[in-house]
Amino acid sequence: MKSHIKKLFCFLVFVGSFATAFPQSVDKLEQQANMAYVLKNYPDALKAYSEIHAKGFESADLYYNLGNTYYKMDSIPSAILYYEKALKLDPSNANARFNLELANSKVVDKIEPIPLLFYSQWILTIRNSMSADSFAVWAIVLFTVAFGLFASFLIFKRTVIRKSAFWASIIIFLFAVSALLFAQKNYAALKNPAEAILMTAVVDARSSPDPASSILFVLHKGTKVKILDQVGSWVEIRIANGSEGWVESAAMQKI
């Protein structure tokens, strides 16, 4: 019996030491990457940040650092890709948004987007104000408050209190549902990316998924596209001005 306990104890010590060593190795890599970046040794910084990512770690800060490193190395398409990834995890990251605009100013294609209706722009602004996790937390809090107010409506006898509690519970419940919908939208965007950045210098957008089909328009590296469909190695895309065409999937990386 004692031998079994000893083996179990050794196993737990091994697992514990591995679990603590793993984050420590990531912390060490992060320190190395940050130091290399400060010293303007961007290739080494990129290598260390990429190793962290390869270990399965992802965060808005990591993607932001990768974006900055690629930008310093004048790899604009990759910088745009990682700034976009950072904003998917944390839409409120003002630094990533500013740097993304700066990187986009260096892209060859200057595509005028289709103007959004005021309410669509309003909804998009709210959606981009927080991450999926933050919206989910707010949804839970608001649902709790709404149910508490509805319970007050059922418990109290005074008409004024009952009316106030009832209408307040309805309003807050609607806000909670909205927060939940925003959380679902942002989470779906993370798990099923429908946007990509073109990484190839020049990309021909064709009328069909066939290299012999006619060229509709030409795009360049760094341009953001929306993915509509995929047939084999070809992807149907839409750009900001509404134009659609087919490009080869190897020319892009999903956000």
XYZ file of N, CA and C in Angstrom:
765
model
N 0.832 -1.210 0.000
C 0.000 0.000 0.000
C 0.864 1.257 0.000
N 1.952 1.223 0.809
C 2.849 2.376 0.891
C 3.525 2.637 -0.448
N 3.877 1.549 -1.188
C 4.547 1.714 -2.483
C 3.637 2.409 -3.486
N 2.314 2.070 -3.424
C 1.346 2.701 -4.323
C 1.206 4.188 -4.017
N 1.185 4.525 -2.741
C 1.076 5.925 -2.321
C 2.311 6.699 -2.768
N 3.483 6.035 -2.641
C 4.730 6.681 -3.035
C 4.744 6.951 -4.536
N 4.278 5.973 -5.328
C 4.218 6.150 -6.778
C 3.265 7.278 -7.162
N 2.106 7.303 -6.484
C 1.123 8.351 -6.757
C 1.696 9.720 -6.426
N 2.398 9.791 -5.298
C 3.013 11.060 -4.879
C 4.052 11.521 -5.917
N 4.879 10.597 -6.379
C 5.899 10.940 -7.387
C 5.255 11.418 -8.691
N 4.143 10.738 -9.056
C 3.437 11.134 -10.276
C 2.880 12.546 -10.161
N 2.278 12.863 -9.007
C 1.703 14.191 -8.795
C 2.785 15.266 -8.794
N 3.940 14.938 -8.212
C 5.062 15.890 -8.195
C 5.537 16.155 -9.622
N 5.602 15.062 -10.434
C 6.044 15.199 -11.827
C 5.072 16.073 -12.615
N 3.767 15.798 -12.468
C 2.755 16.574 -13.186
C 2.795 18.030 -12.744
N 2.936 18.244 -11.438
C 2.981 19.614 -10.921
C 4.187 20.375 -11.421
N 5.334 19.712 -11.456
C 6.550 20.379 -11.924
C 6.451 20.700 -13.409
N 5.818 19.808 -14.184
C 5.640 20.057 -15.616
C 4.700 21.233 -15.839
N 3.613 21.275 -15.060
C 2.623 22.345 -15.207
C 3.206 23.697 -14.862
N 4.097 23.739 -13.854
C 4.692 25.017 -13.473
C 5.812 25.409 -14.422
N 6.525 24.411 -14.961
C 7.641 24.698 -15.872
C 7.148 25.229 -17.206
N 5.959 24.757 -17.642
C 5.442 25.161 -18.945
C 5.162 26.662 -19.009
N 4.399 27.225 -18.044
C 4.202 28.676 -18.074
C 5.503 29.445 -17.886
N 6.437 28.884 -17.071
C 7.710 29.564 -16.852
C 8.486 29.671 -18.158
N 8.446 28.618 -18.991
C 9.145 28.656 -20.274
C 8.535 29.716 -21.170
N 7.211 29.877 -21.104
C 6.535 30.902 -21.888
C 6.918 32.291 -21.387
N 6.959 32.465 -20.067
C 7.373 33.750 -19.491
C 8.792 34.099 -19.920
N 9.659 33.095 -19.948
C 11.046 33.328 -20.350
C 11.118 33.742 -21.814
N 10.342 33.063 -22.649
C 10.304 33.415 -24.065
C 9.782 34.831 -24.263
N 8.763 35.184 -23.485
C 8.190 36.520 -23.595
C 9.208 37.592 -23.200
N 9.950 37.320 -22.139
C 10.995 38.250 -21.722
C 12.066 38.401 -22.802
N 12.453 37.265 -23.392
C 13.449 37.295 -24.469
C 12.925 38.095 -25.661
N 11.663 37.864 -26.006
C 11.064 38.548 -27.152
C 10.987 40.049 -26.908
N 10.528 40.420 -25.704
C 10.398 41.847 -25.379
C 11.762 42.535 -25.383
N 12.772 41.847 -24.838
C 14.115 42.430 -24.799
C 14.673 42.592 -26.218
N 14.471 41.564 -27.045
C 14.950 41.630 -28.434
C 14.252 42.763 -29.184
N 12.970 42.945 -28.914
C 12.221 44.019 -29.584
C 12.753 45.385 -29.161
N 13.003 45.559 -27.863
C 13.537 46.831 -27.359
C 14.896 47.117 -27.981
N 15.704 46.069 -28.166
C 17.035 46.220 -28.754
C 16.993 46.280 -30.283
N 15.786 46.289 -30.826
C 15.562 46.357 -32.280
C 16.104 45.136 -33.018
N 16.193 44.026 -32.289
C 16.576 42.759 -32.907
C 15.277 42.038 -33.281
N 14.637 42.533 -34.332
C 13.292 42.072 -34.665
C 13.205 40.611 -35.110
N 14.176 40.072 -35.837
C 14.101 38.640 -36.182
C 14.063 37.737 -34.955
N 14.886 38.042 -33.930
C 14.875 37.234 -32.705
C 13.572 37.430 -31.930
N 13.069 38.663 -31.938
C 11.789 38.929 -31.264
C 10.678 38.129 -31.932
N 10.666 38.133 -33.261
C 9.652 37.385 -33.998
C 9.749 35.892 -33.706
N 10.965 35.391 -33.649
C 11.167 33.966 -33.376
C 10.604 33.590 -32.008
N 10.878 34.417 -30.991
C 10.412 34.115 -29.631
C 8.890 34.235 -29.528
N 8.320 35.297 -30.094
C 6.850 35.452 -30.068
C 6.182 34.301 -30.812
N 6.769 33.894 -31.930
C 6.198 32.796 -32.718
C 6.272 31.474 -31.956
N 7.330 31.278 -31.175
C 7.447 30.064 -30.360
C 6.349 30.028 -29.299
N 6.050 31.180 -28.717
C 4.960 31.248 -27.732
C 3.649 30.840 -28.396
N 3.412 31.382 -29.584
C 2.187 31.064 -30.318
C 2.142 29.581 -30.680
N 3.291 29.025 -31.052
C 3.364 27.615 -31.436
C 3.052 26.682 -30.269
N 3.242 27.168 -29.050
C 2.933 26.371 -27.857
C 1.434 26.352 -27.546
N 0.649 27.048 -28.360
C -0.796 27.034 -28.175
C -1.340 28.235 -27.426
N -0.473 29.201 -27.132
C -0.929 30.399 -26.429
C -1.425 31.427 -27.437
N -2.509 32.099 -27.086
C -2.973 33.221 -27.892
C -3.599 34.258 -26.982
N -3.349 35.498 -27.304
C -3.926 36.611 -26.553
C -3.838 37.842 -27.431
N -4.630 38.838 -27.101
C -4.598 40.088 -27.854
C -3.213 40.724 -27.773
N -2.585 40.642 -26.601
C -1.252 41.236 -26.425
C -0.208 40.527 -27.282
N -0.285 39.191 -27.327
C 0.673 38.431 -28.136
C 0.522 38.783 -29.613
N -0.718 38.806 -30.098
C -0.950 39.148 -31.498
C -0.532 40.595 -31.787
N -0.771 41.478 -30.836
C -0.364 42.878 -30.997
C 1.157 42.977 -31.114
N 1.866 42.235 -30.267
C 3.332 42.234 -30.324
C 3.846 41.644 -31.639
N 3.188 40.596 -32.113
C 3.565 40.018 -33.402
C 3.325 41.027 -34.530
N 2.191 41.719 -34.442
C 1.892 42.735 -35.442
C 2.938 43.830 -35.466
N 3.337 44.303 -34.276
C 4.358 45.349 -34.187
C 5.694 44.878 -34.755
N 6.040 43.630 -34.444
C 7.324 43.090 -34.920
C 7.341 42.972 -36.434
N 6.253 42.445 -36.998
C 6.168 42.350 -38.452
C 6.206 43.739 -39.090
N 5.552 44.706 -38.446
C 5.545 46.065 -38.984
C 6.961 46.637 -39.030
N 7.710 46.405 -37.948
C 9.084 46.898 -37.902
C 9.965 46.224 -38.953
N 9.594 44.998 -39.315
C 10.345 44.265 -40.335
C 9.818 44.552 -41.745
N 8.882 45.498 -41.821
C 8.298 45.940 -43.088
C 7.526 44.817 -43.785
N 6.991 43.890 -42.981
C 6.129 42.846 -43.525
C 4.684 43.263 -43.234
N 4.184 44.187 -44.053
C 2.899 44.840 -43.785
C 1.715 43.869 -43.785
N 1.605 42.939 -44.761
C 0.461 42.011 -44.734
C 0.384 41.206 -43.433
N 1.534 40.716 -42.952
C 1.542 39.947 -41.705
C 1.212 40.840 -40.508
N 1.689 42.083 -40.535
C 1.372 43.025 -39.460
C -0.133 43.257 -39.401
N -0.754 43.486 -40.557
C -2.203 43.697 -40.622
C -2.940 42.471 -40.110
N -2.484 41.285 -40.513
C -3.116 40.035 -40.090
C -3.154 39.938 -38.568
N -2.030 40.216 -37.914
C -1.979 40.036 -36.461
C -2.639 41.183 -35.700
N -2.659 42.382 -36.264
C -3.442 43.445 -35.639
C -4.930 43.090 -35.677
N -5.356 42.528 -36.804
C -6.759 42.097 -36.933
C -7.071 40.980 -35.943
N -6.136 40.036 -35.775
C -6.337 38.954 -34.809
C -6.425 39.507 -33.386
N -5.591 40.496 -33.077
C -5.619 41.119 -31.749
C -6.972 41.763 -31.495
N -7.511 42.439 -32.505
C -8.788 43.127 -32.347
C -9.959 42.154 -32.274
N -9.794 40.967 -32.839
C -10.856 39.963 -32.700
C -10.974 39.503 -31.255
N -9.826 39.371 -30.586
C -9.846 38.951 -29.187
C -10.184 40.111 -28.257
N -9.756 41.310 -28.631
C -10.015 42.488 -27.797
C -10.335 43.685 -28.689
N -11.611 43.825 -29.085
C -11.990 44.919 -29.981
C -11.750 46.311 -29.404
N -11.582 46.410 -28.094
C -11.384 47.714 -27.458
C -9.914 48.127 -27.416
N -9.021 47.324 -28.004
C -7.586 47.617 -27.982
C -7.291 48.799 -28.918
N -7.219 49.989 -28.338
C -7.042 51.212 -29.125
C -5.688 51.245 -29.834
N -4.648 50.717 -29.181
C -3.318 50.711 -29.798
C -3.283 49.843 -31.051
N -3.908 48.654 -30.960
C -3.956 47.761 -32.117
C -4.751 48.398 -33.251
N -5.838 49.084 -32.913
C -6.662 49.721 -33.945
C -5.895 50.864 -34.631
N -5.171 51.647 -33.836
C -4.390 52.752 -34.401
C -3.287 52.217 -35.317
N -2.568 51.189 -34.846
C -1.484 50.616 -35.645
C -2.006 49.929 -36.904
N -3.209 49.356 -36.802
C -3.821 48.740 -37.979
C -4.099 49.803 -39.044
N -4.614 50.930 -38.624
C -4.872 52.017 -39.571
C -3.570 52.495 -40.208
N -2.524 52.546 -39.407
C -1.215 52.963 -39.912
C -0.701 51.961 -40.948
N -0.839 50.668 -40.642
C -0.389 49.625 -41.578
C -1.234 49.635 -42.851
N -2.538 49.835 -42.694
C -3.423 49.858 -43.863
C -3.107 51.018 -44.799
N -2.550 52.086 -44.244
C -2.202 53.239 -45.085
C -1.073 52.897 -46.053
N -0.364 51.796 -45.804
C 0.746 51.379 -46.661
C 0.337 50.315 -47.678
N -0.942 49.935 -47.663
C -1.438 48.947 -48.622
C -1.708 49.641 -49.953
N -1.382 48.972 -51.049
C -1.540 49.555 -52.386
C -3.001 49.854 -52.691
N -3.882 48.889 -52.408
C -5.298 49.043 -52.749
C -5.991 50.015 -51.791
N -6.542 51.084 -52.337
C -7.318 52.049 -51.559
C -8.784 51.884 -51.964
N -9.468 51.006 -51.264
C -10.836 50.637 -51.634
C -11.826 51.399 -50.759
N -12.718 52.125 -51.412
C -13.747 52.866 -50.683
C -14.850 51.906 -50.249
N -15.069 51.757 -48.940
C -16.114 50.835 -48.480
C -17.515 51.378 -48.745
N -18.459 50.452 -48.860
C -19.864 50.844 -49.003
C -20.318 51.466 -47.683
N -20.889 52.673 -47.707
C -21.337 53.315 -46.458
C -22.412 52.478 -45.762
N -22.270 52.344 -44.458
C -23.254 51.610 -43.679
C -24.387 52.537 -43.264
N -25.582 51.988 -43.156
C -26.697 52.748 -42.599
C -26.372 53.089 -41.153
N -26.941 54.180 -40.662
C -26.554 54.680 -39.337
C -26.747 53.647 -38.237
N -27.844 52.866 -38.332
C -28.083 51.886 -37.269
C -27.119 50.704 -37.371
N -26.712 50.358 -38.599
C -25.726 49.283 -38.768
C -24.378 49.705 -38.202
N -24.001 50.967 -38.453
C -22.750 51.491 -37.918
C -22.805 51.543 -36.400
N -23.950 51.905 -35.866
C -24.146 51.980 -34.414
C -23.996 50.604 -33.781
N -24.626 49.597 -34.395
C -24.538 48.228 -33.883
C -23.102 47.713 -33.961
N -22.419 48.007 -35.080
C -21.036 47.568 -35.253
C -20.126 48.205 -34.210
N -20.366 49.483 -33.913
C -19.561 50.177 -32.904
C -19.725 49.531 -31.534
N -20.957 49.197 -31.185
C -21.212 48.533 -29.896
C -20.547 47.161 -29.872
N -20.695 46.423 -30.968
C -20.119 45.076 -31.038
C -18.605 45.103 -30.890
N -17.975 46.136 -31.440
C -16.522 46.243 -31.384
C -16.010 46.866 -30.082
N -16.921 47.178 -29.184
C -16.505 47.821 -27.935
C -15.973 46.834 -26.904
N -16.338 45.546 -27.048
C -15.926 44.539 -26.068
C -15.703 43.190 -26.728
N -15.006 42.326 -26.016
C -14.771 40.958 -26.492
C -15.998 40.089 -26.215
N -15.989 38.882 -26.775
C -17.088 37.935 -26.544
C -17.226 37.615 -25.058
N -16.091 37.428 -24.365
C -16.124 37.109 -22.932
C -16.735 38.242 -22.119
N -16.376 39.478 -22.455
C -16.902 40.630 -21.713
C -18.409 40.753 -21.907
N -18.866 40.567 -23.145
C -20.310 40.610 -23.401
C -21.029 39.493 -22.645
N -20.409 38.314 -22.575
C -21.021 37.185 -21.866
C -21.161 37.492 -20.373
N -20.128 38.099 -19.794
C -20.181 38.476 -18.370
C -21.298 39.483 -18.131
N -21.369 40.493 -19.003
C -22.428 41.493 -18.870
C -23.808 40.854 -19.016
N -23.951 39.886 -19.915
C -25.234 39.207 -20.097
C -25.659 38.496 -18.817
N -24.709 37.804 -18.175
C -25.014 37.090 -16.933
C -25.434 38.073 -15.839
N -24.687 39.168 -15.714
C -25.000 40.173 -14.689
C -26.391 40.773 -14.929
N -26.669 41.141 -16.181
C -27.953 41.777 -16.497
C -29.122 40.802 -16.343
N -28.925 39.542 -16.726
C -29.980 38.544 -16.515
C -30.286 38.398 -15.030
N -29.236 38.372 -14.216
C -29.407 38.250 -12.759
C -30.199 39.431 -12.206
N -29.838 40.634 -12.630
C -30.543 41.837 -12.170
C -31.992 41.815 -12.640
N -32.207 41.412 -13.890
C -33.566 41.372 -14.434
C -34.450 40.405 -13.661
N -33.921 39.229 -13.347
C -34.713 38.252 -12.581
C -34.959 38.738 -11.156
N -33.968 39.440 -10.585
C -34.151 40.004 -9.253
C -35.266 41.039 -9.230
N -35.301 41.885 -10.242
C -36.356 42.898 -10.331
C -37.726 42.257 -10.566
N -37.745 41.196 -11.385
C -39.023 40.519 -11.624
C -39.518 39.843 -10.344
N -38.592 39.312 -9.553
C -38.973 38.726 -8.261
C -39.560 39.797 -7.348
N -38.980 41.011 -7.407
C -39.512 42.126 -6.610
C -40.937 42.459 -7.051
N -41.167 42.394 -8.360
C -42.512 42.637 -8.882
C -43.521 41.641 -8.307
N -43.080 40.381 -8.161
C -43.982 39.350 -7.638
C -44.179 39.456 -6.131
N -43.141 39.946 -5.430
C -43.177 39.955 -3.958
C -43.895 41.176 -3.396
N -43.547 42.350 -3.882
C -44.068 43.585 -3.285
C -45.537 43.797 -3.645
N -46.232 44.478 -2.747
C -47.663 44.714 -2.910
C -47.970 46.116 -3.436
N -47.100 47.072 -3.155
C -47.359 48.448 -3.557
C -47.321 48.570 -5.078
N -48.325 49.211 -5.624
C -48.479 49.307 -7.074
C -47.298 50.006 -7.745
N -46.825 51.106 -7.137
C -45.729 51.875 -7.726
C -44.466 51.028 -7.836
N -44.157 50.312 -6.756
C -42.958 49.467 -6.747
C -43.100 48.331 -7.756
N -44.276 47.729 -7.826
C -44.505 46.617 -8.749
C -44.342 47.062 -10.200
N -44.930 48.224 -10.528
C -44.825 48.727 -11.900
C -43.369 49.054 -12.266
N -42.689 49.724 -11.355
C -41.291 50.106 -11.604
C -40.421 48.867 -11.780
N -40.619 47.884 -10.888
C -39.818 46.659 -10.956
C -40.117 45.880 -12.231
N -41.385 45.859 -12.632
C -41.771 45.106 -13.827
C -41.124 45.703 -15.077
N -41.291 47.000 -15.279
C -40.757 47.624 -16.494
C -39.231 47.654 -16.501
N -38.655 47.845 -15.319
C -37.187 47.820 -15.238
C -36.662 46.435 -15.583
N -37.352 45.390 -15.130
C -36.914 44.022 -15.427
C -37.009 43.735 -16.926
N -38.054 44.250 -17.584
C -38.214 44.042 -19.024
C -37.082 44.720 -19.794
N -36.782 45.969 -19.442
C -35.745 46.730 -20.139
C -34.375 46.082 -19.958
N -34.064 45.729 -18.716
C -32.755 45.126 -18.444
C -32.654 43.742 -19.084
N -33.763 43.018 -19.131
C -33.773 41.717 -19.796
C -33.435 41.867 -21.278
N -33.981 42.903 -21.920
C -33.694 43.144 -23.335
C -32.215 43.495 -23.539
N -31.644 44.277 -22.615
C -30.221 44.586 -22.685
C -29.391 43.311 -22.517
N -29.841 42.417 -21.628
C -29.126 41.161 -21.396
C -29.146 40.289 -22.647
N -30.297 40.224 -23.316
C -30.409 39.439 -24.548
C -29.492 40.023 -25.629
N -29.452 41.354 -25.713
C -28.580 42.010 -26.685
C -27.118 41.675 -26.416
N -26.707 41.728 -25.140
C -25.321 41.404 -24.781
C -24.995 39.960 -25.134
N -25.964 39.068 -24.918
C -25.753 37.656 -25.254
C -25.597 37.473 -26.766
N -26.388 38.187 -27.542
C -26.282 38.097 -29.002
C -24.935 38.616 -29.493
N -24.467 39.722 -28.913
C -23.154 40.257 -29.285
C -22.048 39.271 -28.917
N -22.199 38.622 -27.761
C -21.213 37.621 -27.342
C -21.167 36.468 -28.334
N -22.344 36.006 -28.763
C -22.412 34.903 -29.723
C -21.802 35.286 -31.067
N -22.086 36.514 -31.510
C -21.541 36.994 -32.782
C -20.017 37.045 -32.739
N -19.473 37.626 -31.676
C -18.016 37.749 -31.562
C -17.344 36.392 -31.399
N -18.013 35.486 -30.675
C -17.456 34.144 -30.492
C -17.452 33.381 -31.824
N -18.547 33.513 -32.583
C -18.621 32.841 -33.890
C -17.550 33.365 -34.834
N -17.261 34.665 -34.760
C -16.224 35.254 -35.609
C -14.848 34.703 -35.259
N -14.639 34.380 -33.980
C -13.361 33.813 -33.552
C -13.202 32.375 -34.040
N -14.276 31.595 -33.931
C -14.192 30.171 -34.249
C -14.328 29.889 -35.746
N -15.050 30.737 -36.449
C -15.257 30.522 -37.872
C -14.930 31.805 -38.633
N -13.635 32.077 -38.812
C -13.250 33.331 -39.463
C -13.770 33.428 -40.889
N -14.451 34.535 -41.178
C -15.007 34.747 -42.512
C -14.274 35.870 -43.230
N -13.126 36.272 -42.695
C -12.330 37.327 -43.308
C -10.882 36.868 -43.415
N -10.155 37.467 -44.346
C -8.768 37.071 -44.570
C -7.966 38.263 -45.075
N -6.647 38.125 -45.006
C -5.724 39.127 -45.531
C -4.950 38.498 -46.680
N -4.872 39.210 -47.791
C -4.102 38.709 -48.937
C -2.619 38.842 -48.634
N -1.873 37.764 -48.845
C -0.448 37.734 -48.515
C 0.443 37.726 -49.758
N -0.140 37.478 -50.918
C 0.610 37.438 -52.172
C 0.682 38.833 -52.784
N 1.808 39.149 -53.422
C 2.047 40.501 -53.946
C 0.921 40.982 -54.853
N 0.540 40.168 -55.831
C -0.526 40.520 -56.769
C -1.485 39.341 -56.876
N -2.778 39.618 -56.745
C -3.785 38.558 -56.773
C -4.846 38.914 -57.808
N -5.086 37.993 -58.747
C -6.139 38.184 -59.749
C -7.453 37.623 -59.226
N -8.467 38.469 -59.174
C -9.809 38.012 -58.794
C -10.551 37.651 -60.081
N -10.947 36.387 -60.214
C -11.520 35.886 -61.464
C -13.027 35.680 -61.354
N -13.644 35.497 -62.513
C -15.100 35.383 -62.575
C -15.615 34.035 -62.103
N -14.746 33.030 -62.061
C -15.135 31.693 -61.607
C -13.901 30.983 -61.051
N -14.101 29.888 -60.331
C -12.957 29.168 -59.752
C -12.194 28.364 -60.801
N -11.595 29.086 -61.720
C -10.906 28.464 -62.855
C -9.809 29.422 -63.299
N -8.548 28.943 -63.377
C -7.447 29.839 -63.781
C -7.598 30.391 -65.197
N -8.479 29.778 -66.008
C -8.689 30.243 -67.374
C -9.821 31.266 -67.477
N -10.545 31.498 -66.377
C -11.665 32.443 -66.409
C -11.141 33.875 -66.469
N -12.024 34.794 -66.797
C -11.620 36.188 -66.986
C -11.295 36.869 -65.656
N -10.365 37.822 -65.716
C -9.963 38.581 -64.528
C -10.918 39.761 -64.338
N -11.542 39.831 -63.191
C -12.491 40.905 -62.905
C -11.791 42.141 -62.348
N -10.855 41.910 -61.439
C -10.077 43.013 -60.871
C -8.817 42.424 -60.241
N -7.874 43.294 -59.943
C -6.586 42.865 -59.390
C -6.410 43.468 -57.992
N -5.959 42.637 -57.060
C -5.725 43.074 -55.687
C -4.257 42.886 -55.330
N -3.860 43.493 -54.214
C -2.469 43.414 -53.783
C -2.381 42.992 -52.323
N -1.177 42.624 -51.910
C -0.965 42.112 -50.556
C -1.383 43.140 -49.506
N -1.945 42.599 -48.429
C -2.383 43.445 -47.326
C -3.852 43.791 -47.355
N -4.517 43.534 -48.477
C -5.942 43.868 -48.604
C -6.791 42.867 -47.817
N -7.770 43.394 -47.121
C -8.688 42.564 -46.337
C -9.875 42.170 -47.211
N -10.252 40.901 -47.163
C -11.378 40.406 -47.963
C -12.326 39.608 -47.081
N -13.572 39.540 -47.508
C -14.578 38.719 -46.832
C -14.744 37.424 -47.613
N -14.744 36.302 -46.914
C -14.868 34.988 -47.549
C -16.346 34.625 -47.679
N -16.762 34.318 -48.908
C -18.157 33.981 -49.165
C -18.369 32.488 -49.372
N -17.438 31.849 -50.081
C -17.603 30.433 -50.423
C -16.242 29.853 -50.775
N -16.170 28.531 -50.837
C -14.919 27.872 -51.225
C -15.225 26.648 -52.067
N -14.492 26.524 -53.170
C -14.596 25.360 -54.052
C -13.186 24.872 -54.312
N -12.832 23.748 -53.706
C -11.484 23.224 -53.846
C -10.465 24.209 -53.308
N -9.514 24.583 -54.144
C -8.466 25.519 -53.730
C -8.816 26.968 -54.055
N -10.064 27.199 -54.445
C -10.509 28.542 -54.799
C -11.500 29.076 -53.774
N -11.394 30.385 -53.503
C -12.260 31.026 -52.518
C -12.970 32.208 -53.173
N -14.282 32.274 -52.970
C -15.031 33.438 -53.454
C -14.942 34.529 -52.398
N -14.570 35.723 -52.817
C -14.354 36.819 -51.875
C -15.190 38.038 -52.254
N -15.338 38.916 -51.258
C -15.951 40.223 -51.486
C -15.063 41.267 -50.840
N -14.786 42.348 -51.556
C -13.975 43.421 -50.985
C -14.893 44.534 -50.473
N -14.298 45.540 -49.852
C -15.069 46.562 -49.132
C -16.056 47.317 -50.005
N -15.761 47.471 -51.307
C -16.679 48.215 -52.176
C -17.798 47.347 -52.752
N -17.858 46.069 -52.343
C -18.924 45.171 -52.780
C -18.559 44.281 -53.954
N -17.423 44.511 -54.602
C -17.010 43.678 -55.741
C -16.686 42.265 -55.270
N -17.047 41.287 -56.097
C -16.832 39.876 -55.763
C -16.040 39.173 -56.854
N -15.304 38.163 -56.452
C -14.528 37.384 -57.410
C -13.935 36.161 -56.740
N -13.241 35.348 -57.535
C -12.632 34.115 -57.032
C -11.114 34.250 -57.039
N -10.486 33.863 -55.914
C -9.028 33.875 -55.828
C -8.576 32.536 -55.242
N -7.322 32.216 -55.429
C -6.793 30.969 -54.880
C -6.563 31.121 -53.370
N -6.914 30.084 -52.636
C -6.831 30.144 -51.173
C -5.395 30.320 -50.674
N -4.419 29.875 -51.456
C -3.010 29.994 -51.046
C -2.556 31.447 -50.974
N -3.330 32.339 -51.577
C -2.947 33.749 -51.614
C -3.339 34.509 -50.354
N -4.004 33.844 -49.419
C -4.535 34.550 -48.248
C -4.321 33.771 -46.958
N -4.487 34.482 -45.859
C -4.507 33.857 -44.538
C -5.731 34.372 -43.779
N -6.466 33.436 -43.198
C -7.666 33.824 -42.458
C -7.301 34.558 -41.178
N -8.148 35.508 -40.827
C -7.938 36.285 -39.609
C -8.394 35.458 -38.407
